[in-house]
Amino acid sequence: MTHFHYKGGVLHAEDLPLDRLAEEIGTPFYLYSSGALESAYRDFGAALAAEGLDYRICYAVKANPHQAIVATFAALGAGADVVSLGELTRALAAGIPASRIVFAGVGKTAVEMAAALDAGILQFNVESLPEMETLDRIAGEKGVVAPVAIRVNPDVDARTHAKITTGKSENKFGIDLAHAGAAFARAAELPNLAPQGIAVHIGSQLTEIAPYEDAFAKIAALFAELRGQGIALERIDLGGGLGVTYRDETPPDPAVYAAAVKRSLGQLGVPLIFEPGRLLVAEAGILVTRVIYAKDGATRRFLVVDAAMNDLIRPTLYDAWHKIVPVAEPSGTVSPQTVDIVGPICETGDTFARDRALPPATSGDLLAICSTGAYGATMASTYNSRVPAPEVMVRGDAYEVIKPRIDYQALIGQDVIPGWL
Ligand code: LLP
């Protein structure tokens, strides 16, 4: 969190004090540090480059699809990993060239395939035979050949949260290794597909290197086997998944990860695609919220804040732990209180933290929920008819509201009441 620090007693994002921003913008709001985004991207690239890898970084847009974020990476030369026509539209609008876009996902529709073919993307990561047949048909109708990587399921346990593990045989993703050879042979037969690569992605928020090593070894073996069968592939897409430290996890450093890639796949002599999402954006973002009430319940003290599970679902959905810090720097002498930090939504699940030690806080105090740049705003909803939190990007001592707060008319204005009412 080097781009967030206390200065003069107030938490700053780069050179901007958060108390001032909170006054100007109103709470809750998401804030992203462009310096942090750029450093994360550069650090990851530098680790890959240090191993002499031939690589392309395709930012996983799902982690944070805001065009200002995507454009930040586009300016650094990134490609994009998209999983829907919406994400493809965003990536193109934010300046990512189609030639650097990979399209992943188990359920691409014919409409999405057609749009991606029209755009001229780098590759489709196909995940099943029926998908392959559909893509062949759509490409045939357009008189083009679709560049394809087949996503394989290596059946390795990523040892992450069950809801975000993707590389086990029981998961819906990819084609299992035993059938991968046949799938490539089928792709080679289909007239409108050009099999060009292998893709793999075993899960998100990985904190160990071993599952990667297992998967990479299996991919290297498959690549060699296919080559032996005369299917010469041009690249390998290794997906994303590298974890970040939310609490006390010690995920592999990008350098350790890059070295593992080099050891397993460096000798194959093909370019590698990486699809990091969380690693590039998580730590660049915070959610700033204000305490509405400090409430002493029968057995615990609650800080009721003005952000809620609709703004940040990760604690509710994955029991995720996010660091929460006061915007006013606590004095070194004050002893912490144990509190539950909860939102105003009418569900007990609307809890950001339980039994959290925090300097005494009261109504009106500002808190920052840290490392929320990834899978934060993008997973938000308007549950309880709450307007989406605005989003702000900071650069040095400048900021811009990149997503303004909408008013309640805009929120309810899309409801259509049937004529009979
Ligand atoms: N590539 C593919 C094919 C993916 O499915 C994903 C993430 C990524 C890349 C990027 O993974 P990352 O580098 O961000 O770990 N909402 C969950 C995370 C879901 C991840 C889904 N797929 C969370 O909040 O933890």
Short mmCIF file of C-alpha atoms and ligand atoms in Angstrom, two decimals:
data_model
loop_
_atom_site.label_atom_id
_atom_site.label_comp_id
_atom_site.label_asym_id
_atom_site.label_seq_id
_atom_site.Cartn_x
_atom_site.Cartn_y
_atom_site.Cartn_z
CA MET A 1 0.00 0.00 0.00
CA THR A 2 2.85 2.35 -0.73
CA HIS A 3 0.57 4.79 -2.54
CA PHE A 4 -1.58 5.17 0.58
CA HIS A 5 0.10 6.65 3.63
CA TYR A 6 -0.50 8.98 6.55
CA LYS A 7 0.75 12.52 6.22
CA GLY A 8 0.01 15.28 8.71
CA GLY A 9 -2.28 12.90 10.61
CA VAL A 10 -4.49 12.08 7.60
CA LEU A 11 -4.48 9.10 5.27
CA HIS A 12 -3.49 10.22 1.78
CA ALA A 13 -3.94 8.60 -1.60
CA GLU A 14 -0.79 9.65 -3.40
CA ASP A 15 -0.71 13.38 -2.53
CA LEU A 16 -4.38 13.84 -1.71
CA PRO A 17 -5.85 13.81 1.80
CA LEU A 18 -8.84 11.50 2.02
CA ASP A 19 -10.78 13.67 4.45
CA ARG A 20 -10.85 16.46 1.86
CA LEU A 21 -11.88 14.05 -0.89
CA ALA A 22 -14.65 12.65 1.30
CA GLU A 23 -16.02 16.17 1.80
CA GLU A 24 -15.92 16.89 -1.91
CA ILE A 25 -17.25 13.59 -3.19
CA GLY A 26 -19.41 12.30 -0.36
CA THR A 27 -19.16 8.76 0.99
CA PRO A 28 -18.97 5.93 0.24
CA PHE A 29 -16.67 6.05 -2.76
CA TYR A 30 -14.04 3.89 -4.41
CA LEU A 31 -10.67 5.44 -5.04
CA TYR A 32 -7.90 4.16 -7.30
CA SER A 33 -4.30 5.32 -7.34
CA SER A 34 -2.99 5.47 -10.88
CA GLY A 35 0.57 5.28 -9.55
CA ALA A 36 -0.26 2.00 -7.82
CA LEU A 37 -1.86 0.60 -10.98
CA GLU A 38 1.16 1.51 -13.05
CA SER A 39 3.65 0.11 -10.56
CA ALA A 40 1.79 -3.19 -10.29
CA TYR A 41 1.75 -3.56 -14.07
CA ARG A 42 5.39 -2.59 -14.46
CA ASP A 43 6.54 -4.85 -11.61
CA PHE A 44 4.79 -7.86 -13.11
CA GLY A 45 6.21 -7.14 -16.56
CA ALA A 46 9.68 -6.60 -15.13
CA ALA A 47 9.56 -9.99 -13.39
CA LEU A 48 8.64 -11.73 -16.65
CA ALA A 49 11.24 -9.77 -18.60
CA ALA A 50 13.93 -10.58 -16.03
CA GLU A 51 13.48 -14.27 -16.89
CA GLY A 52 13.85 -13.47 -20.57
CA LEU A 53 10.30 -14.64 -21.29
CA ASP A 54 8.52 -13.72 -24.51
CA TYR A 55 5.29 -12.48 -22.95
CA ARG A 56 2.12 -10.52 -23.44
CA ILE A 57 0.07 -9.26 -20.47
CA CYS A 58 -3.66 -9.42 -21.13
CA TYR A 59 -5.28 -7.68 -18.17
CA ALA A 60 -8.29 -9.64 -16.87
CA VAL A 61 -10.91 -6.93 -17.31
CA LYS A 62 -13.35 -8.62 -14.92
CA ALA A 63 -11.21 -7.58 -11.95
CA ASN A 64 -12.05 -3.95 -12.57
CA PRO A 65 -13.61 -3.06 -15.90
CA HIS A 66 -13.70 0.70 -15.50
CA GLN A 67 -12.43 2.21 -18.72
CA ALA A 68 -10.06 4.51 -16.84
CA ILE A 69 -8.38 1.43 -15.35
CA VAL A 70 -8.29 -0.43 -18.65
CA ALA A 71 -6.98 2.70 -20.40
CA THR A 72 -4.23 3.01 -17.78
CA PHE A 73 -3.01 -0.45 -18.74
CA ALA A 74 -3.61 0.13 -22.45
CA ALA A 75 -1.24 3.09 -22.25
CA LEU A 76 1.41 0.73 -20.87
CA GLY A 77 0.95 -1.68 -23.77
CA ALA A 78 -1.41 -4.19 -22.17
CA GLY A 79 -3.78 -6.51 -23.93
CA ALA A 80 -7.00 -7.71 -22.36
CA ASP A 81 -8.67 -10.93 -21.29
CA VAL A 82 -12.42 -10.49 -21.73
CA VAL A 83 -15.29 -12.81 -20.90
CA SER A 84 -18.30 -11.10 -22.43
CA LEU A 85 -19.28 -8.76 -25.22
CA GLY A 86 -19.61 -6.06 -22.57
CA GLU A 87 -15.99 -6.50 -21.55
CA LEU A 88 -14.88 -6.65 -25.18
CA THR A 89 -16.70 -3.39 -25.83
CA ARG A 90 -15.04 -1.79 -22.82
CA ALA A 91 -11.58 -3.03 -23.73
CA LEU A 92 -11.83 -1.72 -27.28
CA ALA A 93 -13.30 1.60 -26.12
CA ALA A 94 -10.47 2.00 -23.60
CA GLY A 95 -7.87 1.64 -26.33
CA ILE A 96 -6.79 -2.00 -26.22
CA PRO A 97 -6.10 -3.14 -29.79
CA ALA A 98 -8.22 -6.13 -30.87
CA SER A 99 -5.01 -7.92 -31.78
CA ARG A 100 -4.19 -8.05 -28.06
CA ILE A 101 -7.53 -9.36 -26.82
CA VAL A 102 -8.28 -12.92 -25.77
CA PHE A 103 -11.86 -14.01 -25.20
CA ALA A 104 -12.34 -16.52 -22.37
CA GLY A 105 -15.36 -18.04 -20.68
CA VAL A 106 -17.44 -21.24 -20.79
CA GLY A 107 -20.56 -19.71 -22.26
CA LYS A 108 -19.72 -17.48 -25.19
CA THR A 109 -22.83 -16.97 -27.28
CA ALA A 110 -23.00 -16.91 -31.07
CA VAL A 111 -23.67 -13.17 -30.91
CA GLU A 112 -20.55 -12.63 -28.81
CA MET A 113 -18.45 -14.78 -31.12
CA ALA A 114 -19.66 -12.86 -34.16
CA ALA A 115 -18.80 -9.51 -32.58
CA ALA A 116 -15.35 -10.71 -31.53
CA LEU A 117 -14.65 -12.09 -35.01
CA ASP A 118 -15.71 -8.77 -36.52
CA ALA A 119 -13.36 -6.98 -34.15
CA GLY A 120 -10.50 -9.30 -35.12
CA ILE A 121 -9.37 -10.46 -31.69
CA LEU A 122 -6.17 -12.40 -31.04
CA GLN A 123 -7.80 -15.63 -29.87
CA PHE A 124 -10.83 -17.40 -28.48
CA ASN A 125 -10.09 -19.61 -25.50
CA VAL A 126 -12.60 -22.36 -26.17
CA GLU A 127 -13.71 -24.60 -23.39
CA SER A 128 -15.86 -27.35 -24.93
CA LEU A 129 -16.57 -29.21 -28.16
CA PRO A 130 -20.04 -27.66 -28.59
CA GLU A 131 -18.46 -24.21 -28.26
CA MET A 132 -15.89 -25.17 -30.88
CA GLU A 133 -18.58 -26.30 -33.32
CA THR A 134 -20.50 -23.05 -32.82
CA LEU A 135 -17.42 -20.92 -33.34
CA ASP A 136 -16.57 -22.87 -36.51
CA ARG A 137 -20.09 -22.26 -37.84
CA ILE A 138 -20.09 -18.54 -37.06
CA ALA A 139 -16.62 -18.06 -38.55
CA GLY A 140 -17.72 -20.02 -41.64
CA GLU A 141 -20.75 -17.77 -42.10
CA LYS A 142 -18.43 -14.79 -42.04
CA GLY A 143 -15.86 -16.39 -44.31
CA VAL A 144 -13.08 -16.02 -41.73
CA VAL A 145 -10.92 -18.38 -39.72
CA ALA A 146 -11.17 -18.10 -35.94
CA PRO A 147 -7.90 -18.23 -33.99
CA VAL A 148 -8.37 -20.67 -31.16
CA ALA A 149 -6.66 -21.75 -27.98
CA ILE A 150 -8.16 -24.70 -26.17
CA ARG A 151 -8.52 -24.22 -22.46
CA VAL A 152 -7.55 -27.37 -20.68
CA ASN A 153 -8.49 -28.40 -17.19
CA PRO A 154 -5.33 -29.82 -15.62
CA ASP A 155 -7.11 -31.17 -12.53
CA VAL A 156 -4.91 -29.45 -9.98
CA ASP A 157 -6.04 -28.04 -6.69
CA ALA A 158 -5.23 -24.34 -6.55
CA ARG A 159 -5.78 -24.39 -2.78
CA THR A 160 -7.79 -21.21 -2.80
CA HIS A 161 -11.42 -20.45 -1.87
CA ALA A 162 -13.75 -23.14 -3.29
CA LYS A 163 -15.80 -20.51 -5.13
CA ILE A 164 -12.82 -19.27 -7.12
CA THR A 165 -10.93 -22.48 -7.87
CA THR A 166 -11.25 -23.43 -11.54
CA GLY A 167 -8.69 -26.10 -12.39
CA LYS A 168 -10.16 -29.17 -10.69
CA SER A 169 -11.84 -31.82 -12.81
CA GLU A 170 -15.15 -31.18 -11.04
CA ASN A 171 -15.09 -27.50 -12.07
CA LYS A 172 -16.99 -26.37 -15.16
CA PHE A 173 -13.91 -24.97 -16.85
CA GLY A 174 -11.81 -26.26 -19.71
CA ILE A 175 -11.46 -29.64 -21.41
CA ASP A 176 -9.87 -32.31 -19.27
CA LEU A 177 -6.37 -33.35 -20.21
CA ALA A 178 -7.39 -36.86 -21.21
CA HIS A 179 -9.59 -35.41 -23.96
CA ALA A 180 -7.42 -32.47 -24.92
CA GLY A 181 -5.61 -34.32 -27.73
CA ALA A 182 -8.91 -35.29 -29.35
CA ALA A 183 -10.19 -31.73 -28.97
CA PHE A 184 -7.15 -30.32 -30.75
CA ALA A 185 -7.52 -32.92 -33.49
CA ARG A 186 -11.17 -31.91 -33.91
CA ALA A 187 -10.25 -28.22 -34.01
CA ALA A 188 -7.69 -28.96 -36.70
CA GLU A 189 -10.37 -30.73 -38.76
CA LEU A 190 -12.89 -27.91 -38.56
CA PRO A 191 -12.39 -25.73 -41.62
CA ASN A 192 -12.95 -22.37 -39.97
CA LEU A 193 -10.83 -22.80 -36.86
CA ALA A 194 -7.10 -22.35 -36.52
CA PRO A 195 -5.86 -24.05 -33.35
CA GLN A 196 -3.01 -21.86 -32.17
CA GLY A 197 -2.62 -22.30 -28.46
CA ILE A 198 -3.25 -23.95 -25.13
CA ALA A 199 -4.90 -21.98 -22.35
CA VAL A 200 -5.08 -22.76 -18.65
CA HIS A 201 -6.31 -20.90 -15.58
CA ILE A 202 -6.52 -22.81 -12.32
CA GLY A 203 -8.07 -20.28 -9.99
CA SER A 204 -7.80 -16.91 -8.34
CA GLN A 205 -6.03 -15.61 -5.24
CA LEU A 206 -3.41 -18.34 -5.35
CA THR A 207 -0.99 -18.08 -2.47
CA GLU A 208 1.27 -21.01 -3.30
CA ILE A 209 3.52 -21.74 -6.25
CA ALA A 210 3.11 -25.55 -6.20
CA PRO A 211 -0.30 -25.68 -7.91
CA TYR A 212 1.10 -23.52 -10.70
CA GLU A 213 4.10 -25.81 -11.05
CA ASP A 214 1.82 -28.84 -11.30
CA ALA A 215 -0.32 -27.18 -13.95
CA PHE A 216 2.64 -25.86 -15.93
CA ALA A 217 4.27 -29.32 -16.01
CA LYS A 218 1.07 -30.81 -17.40
CA ILE A 219 0.81 -28.07 -20.01
CA ALA A 220 4.42 -28.55 -21.07
CA ALA A 221 3.80 -32.28 -21.52
CA LEU A 222 0.65 -31.67 -23.54
CA PHE A 223 2.40 -29.12 -25.72
CA ALA A 224 5.18 -31.59 -26.51
CA GLU A 225 2.70 -34.38 -27.18
CA LEU A 226 0.72 -32.23 -29.59
CA ARG A 227 3.87 -31.13 -31.32
CA GLY A 228 4.71 -34.83 -31.73
CA GLN A 229 1.35 -35.31 -33.40
CA GLY A 230 2.10 -32.54 -35.86
CA ILE A 231 -0.09 -29.93 -34.14
CA ALA A 232 2.33 -27.04 -33.88
CA LEU A 233 0.95 -24.46 -31.50
CA GLU A 234 2.08 -20.85 -31.49
CA ARG A 235 1.48 -19.77 -27.92
CA ILE A 236 0.40 -20.70 -24.43
CA ASP A 237 -1.97 -18.69 -22.26
CA LEU A 238 -1.28 -19.23 -18.56
CA GLY A 239 -4.27 -17.33 -17.18
CA GLY A 240 -4.10 -15.25 -14.03
CA GLY A 241 -4.64 -15.98 -10.40
CA LEU A 242 -1.58 -14.71 -8.58
CA GLY A 243 -2.74 -13.72 -5.11
CA VAL A 244 -2.20 -10.57 -3.07
CA THR A 245 -1.76 -10.05 0.66
CA TYR A 246 -5.07 -9.09 2.20
CA ARG A 247 -4.12 -10.13 5.72
CA ASP A 248 -1.14 -12.40 6.30
CA GLU A 249 -1.05 -14.47 3.12
CA THR A 250 2.34 -14.79 1.48
CA PRO A 251 1.59 -15.26 -2.22
CA PRO A 252 4.49 -16.01 -4.53
CA ASP A 253 6.31 -12.90 -5.59
CA PRO A 254 6.02 -12.23 -9.36
CA ALA A 255 9.72 -13.07 -9.61
CA VAL A 256 9.15 -16.50 -8.07
CA TYR A 257 6.20 -17.06 -10.36
CA ALA A 258 8.17 -15.95 -13.43
CA ALA A 259 11.02 -18.27 -12.50
CA ALA A 260 8.57 -21.19 -12.22
CA VAL A 261 7.16 -20.34 -15.64
CA LYS A 262 10.64 -20.21 -17.09
CA ARG A 263 11.62 -23.57 -15.57
CA SER A 264 8.52 -25.36 -16.83
CA LEU A 265 7.77 -23.69 -20.14
CA GLY A 266 10.76 -21.55 -21.07
CA GLN A 267 12.26 -24.24 -23.29
CA LEU A 268 9.19 -24.47 -25.55
CA GLY A 269 10.14 -21.36 -27.47
CA VAL A 270 6.65 -19.89 -27.84
CA PRO A 271 5.22 -16.61 -26.58
CA LEU A 272 3.28 -16.76 -23.34
CA ILE A 273 0.13 -14.87 -22.45
CA PHE A 274 -0.62 -13.88 -18.86
CA GLU A 275 -4.04 -12.77 -17.63
CA PRO A 276 -3.49 -11.11 -14.25
CA GLY A 277 -6.44 -9.27 -12.77
CA ARG A 278 -6.32 -8.96 -8.99
CA LEU A 279 -2.53 -8.58 -8.89
CA LEU A 280 -2.71 -5.43 -10.99
CA VAL A 281 -5.62 -3.66 -9.35
CA ALA A 282 -6.43 -4.97 -5.84
CA GLU A 283 -3.98 -2.91 -3.88
CA ALA A 284 -4.51 0.19 -5.99
CA GLY A 285 -8.05 0.64 -4.72
CA ILE A 286 -9.78 1.51 -1.46
CA LEU A 287 -13.38 1.98 -0.46
CA VAL A 288 -13.82 5.07 1.69
CA THR A 289 -16.77 5.00 4.05
CA ARG A 290 -18.07 7.02 6.99
CA VAL A 291 -19.33 5.72 10.30
CA ILE A 292 -23.02 6.54 10.60
CA TYR A 293 -23.46 5.21 14.13
CA ALA A 294 -21.38 3.51 16.77
CA LYS A 295 -23.86 1.16 18.36
CA ASP A 296 -23.32 -0.82 21.53
CA GLY A 297 -25.26 -4.06 21.25
CA ALA A 298 -25.81 -6.47 24.12
CA THR A 299 -22.59 -8.34 23.45
CA ARG A 300 -20.64 -6.38 20.86
CA ARG A 301 -19.94 -2.93 19.56
CA PHE A 302 -20.97 -2.21 15.98
CA LEU A 303 -19.70 0.49 13.71
CA VAL A 304 -22.50 1.01 11.21
CA VAL A 305 -20.89 2.50 8.11
CA ASP A 306 -22.40 3.98 4.98
CA ALA A 307 -20.87 1.39 2.61
CA ALA A 308 -22.56 -1.97 2.44
CA MET A 309 -22.41 -5.43 0.96
CA ASN A 310 -23.95 -4.07 -2.23
CA ASP A 311 -20.79 -1.96 -2.68
CA LEU A 312 -18.30 -4.67 -1.70
CA ILE A 313 -19.59 -8.24 -1.64
CA ARG A 314 -16.29 -10.07 -1.04
CA PRO A 315 -16.55 -10.36 2.78
CA THR A 316 -20.13 -11.63 2.49
CA LEU A 317 -19.54 -13.96 -0.43
CA TYR A 318 -16.11 -15.39 0.30
CA ASP A 319 -15.61 -14.51 3.97
CA ALA A 320 -12.85 -12.29 2.62
CA TRP A 321 -10.76 -10.32 5.08
CA HIS A 322 -9.96 -6.72 4.11
CA LYS A 323 -7.79 -4.45 6.17
CA ILE A 324 -9.77 -1.47 7.48
CA VAL A 325 -7.97 1.64 8.68
CA PRO A 326 -9.09 5.01 10.02
CA VAL A 327 -8.53 8.01 7.78
CA ALA A 328 -7.48 10.08 10.81
CA GLU A 329 -4.15 8.69 11.92
CA PRO A 330 -4.53 7.08 15.32
CA SER A 331 -2.20 8.30 18.01
CA GLY A 332 0.29 5.69 19.12
CA THR A 333 -1.00 5.67 22.69
CA VAL A 334 -4.68 4.92 22.17
CA SER A 335 -5.73 1.33 22.80
CA PRO A 336 -7.87 -0.35 20.18
CA GLN A 337 -11.45 -1.46 20.61
CA THR A 338 -12.91 -4.67 19.25
CA VAL A 339 -15.77 -3.90 16.88
CA ASP A 340 -17.89 -5.37 14.13
CA ILE A 341 -17.95 -3.16 11.06
CA VAL A 342 -21.30 -3.49 9.35
CA GLY A 343 -23.29 -1.83 6.62
CA PRO A 344 -26.88 -0.55 6.74
CA ILE A 345 -28.39 -3.39 4.69
CA CYS A 346 -31.04 -5.52 6.31
CA GLU A 347 -29.03 -8.75 6.43
CA THR A 348 -26.59 -10.02 9.00
CA GLY A 349 -24.31 -10.95 6.10
CA ASP A 350 -23.80 -7.24 5.53
CA THR A 351 -20.67 -7.35 7.63
CA PHE A 352 -17.24 -6.12 6.53
CA ALA A 353 -15.37 -7.28 9.62
CA ARG A 354 -16.05 -9.12 12.86
CA ASP A 355 -14.09 -8.76 16.06
CA ARG A 356 -11.78 -6.25 14.44
CA ALA A 357 -9.37 -4.28 16.61
CA LEU A 358 -9.65 -0.65 15.58
CA PRO A 359 -8.76 2.62 17.29
CA PRO A 360 -11.93 3.97 18.93
CA ALA A 361 -14.20 5.32 16.20
CA THR A 362 -17.46 7.14 16.35
CA SER A 363 -20.17 8.65 14.24
CA GLY A 364 -18.73 10.79 11.43
CA ASP A 365 -15.32 9.12 11.36
CA LEU A 366 -13.94 7.99 8.03
CA LEU A 367 -12.57 4.52 7.37
CA ALA A 368 -10.76 3.07 4.37
CA ILE A 369 -11.44 -0.53 3.38
CA CYS A 370 -8.19 -1.54 1.75
CA SER A 371 -7.22 -3.64 -1.27
CA THR A 372 -10.62 -3.29 -2.86
CA GLY A 373 -9.50 -2.31 -6.36
CA ALA A 374 -10.19 -5.85 -7.62
CA TYR A 375 -13.64 -7.43 -7.61
CA GLY A 376 -15.01 -4.47 -5.66
CA ALA A 377 -17.00 -1.94 -7.68
CA THR A 378 -17.44 -4.43 -10.49
CA MET A 379 -19.36 -6.86 -8.27
CA ALA A 380 -21.54 -4.12 -6.80
CA SER A 381 -25.30 -4.12 -7.03
CA THR A 382 -28.04 -1.67 -6.13
CA TYR A 383 -29.57 -3.98 -3.50
CA ASN A 384 -31.74 -2.09 -1.01
CA SER A 385 -32.05 0.52 -3.79
CA ARG A 386 -28.72 2.01 -2.90
CA VAL A 387 -27.02 4.06 -5.60
CA PRO A 388 -23.65 2.70 -6.75
CA ALA A 389 -20.65 4.19 -4.97
CA PRO A 390 -18.89 6.79 -7.12
CA GLU A 391 -15.37 6.01 -8.30
CA VAL A 392 -12.41 8.36 -8.25
CA MET A 393 -8.95 8.12 -9.77
CA VAL A 394 -6.02 9.94 -8.23
CA ARG A 395 -2.76 10.95 -9.84
CA GLY A 396 -0.33 12.88 -7.64
CA ASP A 397 -2.29 15.81 -6.25
CA ALA A 398 -4.98 15.63 -8.91
CA TYR A 399 -8.12 13.57 -8.96
CA GLU A 400 -11.05 12.98 -11.21
CA VAL A 401 -14.43 11.48 -10.49
CA ILE A 402 -14.45 8.66 -13.02
CA LYS A 403 -17.93 7.49 -12.12
CA PRO A 404 -20.24 10.10 -10.66
CA ARG A 405 -22.90 9.34 -8.11
CA ILE A 406 -26.24 9.01 -9.84
CA ASP A 407 -29.42 10.44 -8.37
CA TYR A 408 -32.40 8.42 -7.26
CA GLN A 409 -34.40 9.27 -10.34
CA ALA A 410 -31.67 7.70 -12.46
CA LEU A 411 -31.67 4.69 -10.16
CA ILE A 412 -35.40 4.01 -10.42
CA GLY A 413 -35.84 5.49 -13.88
CA GLN A 414 -35.22 2.22 -15.69
CA ASP A 415 -38.20 0.52 -14.11
CA VAL A 416 -41.06 0.26 -16.56
CA ILE A 417 -44.47 0.03 -14.93
CA PRO A 418 -46.83 -2.00 -17.10
CA GLY A 419 -49.65 -0.07 -18.74
CA TRP A 420 -52.30 -1.98 -16.77
CA LEU A 421 -51.15 -0.55 -13.47
N1 LLP B 1 -8.28 -15.52 -16.47
C1 LLP B 1 -9.42 -16.23 -16.30
C2 LLP B 1 -9.82 -17.19 -17.31
C3 LLP B 1 -10.20 -16.03 -15.14
O1 LLP B 1 -11.30 -16.74 -14.95
C4 LLP B 1 -9.78 -15.09 -14.16
C5 LLP B 1 -10.55 -14.85 -12.95
C6 LLP B 1 -8.59 -14.37 -14.40
C7 LLP B 1 -7.86 -14.62 -15.56
C8 LLP B 1 -8.07 -13.35 -13.45
O2 LLP B 1 -7.76 -13.92 -12.23
P1 LLP B 1 -6.99 -13.04 -11.11
O3 LLP B 1 -5.60 -12.75 -11.66
O4 LLP B 1 -7.77 -11.80 -10.89
O5 LLP B 1 -6.98 -13.93 -9.93
N2 LLP B 1 -14.60 -12.50 -7.61
C9 LLP B 1 -13.54 -13.29 -7.06
C10 LLP B 1 -12.48 -13.63 -8.08
C11 LLP B 1 -13.02 -14.32 -9.32
C12 LLP B 1 -11.98 -14.64 -10.35
C13 LLP B 1 -12.58 -15.16 -11.60
N3 LLP B 1 -11.67 -15.43 -12.66
C14 LLP B 1 -12.96 -12.56 -5.85
O6 LLP B 1 -13.44 -11.49 -5.50
O7 LLP B 1 -12.04 -13.07 -5.19
#
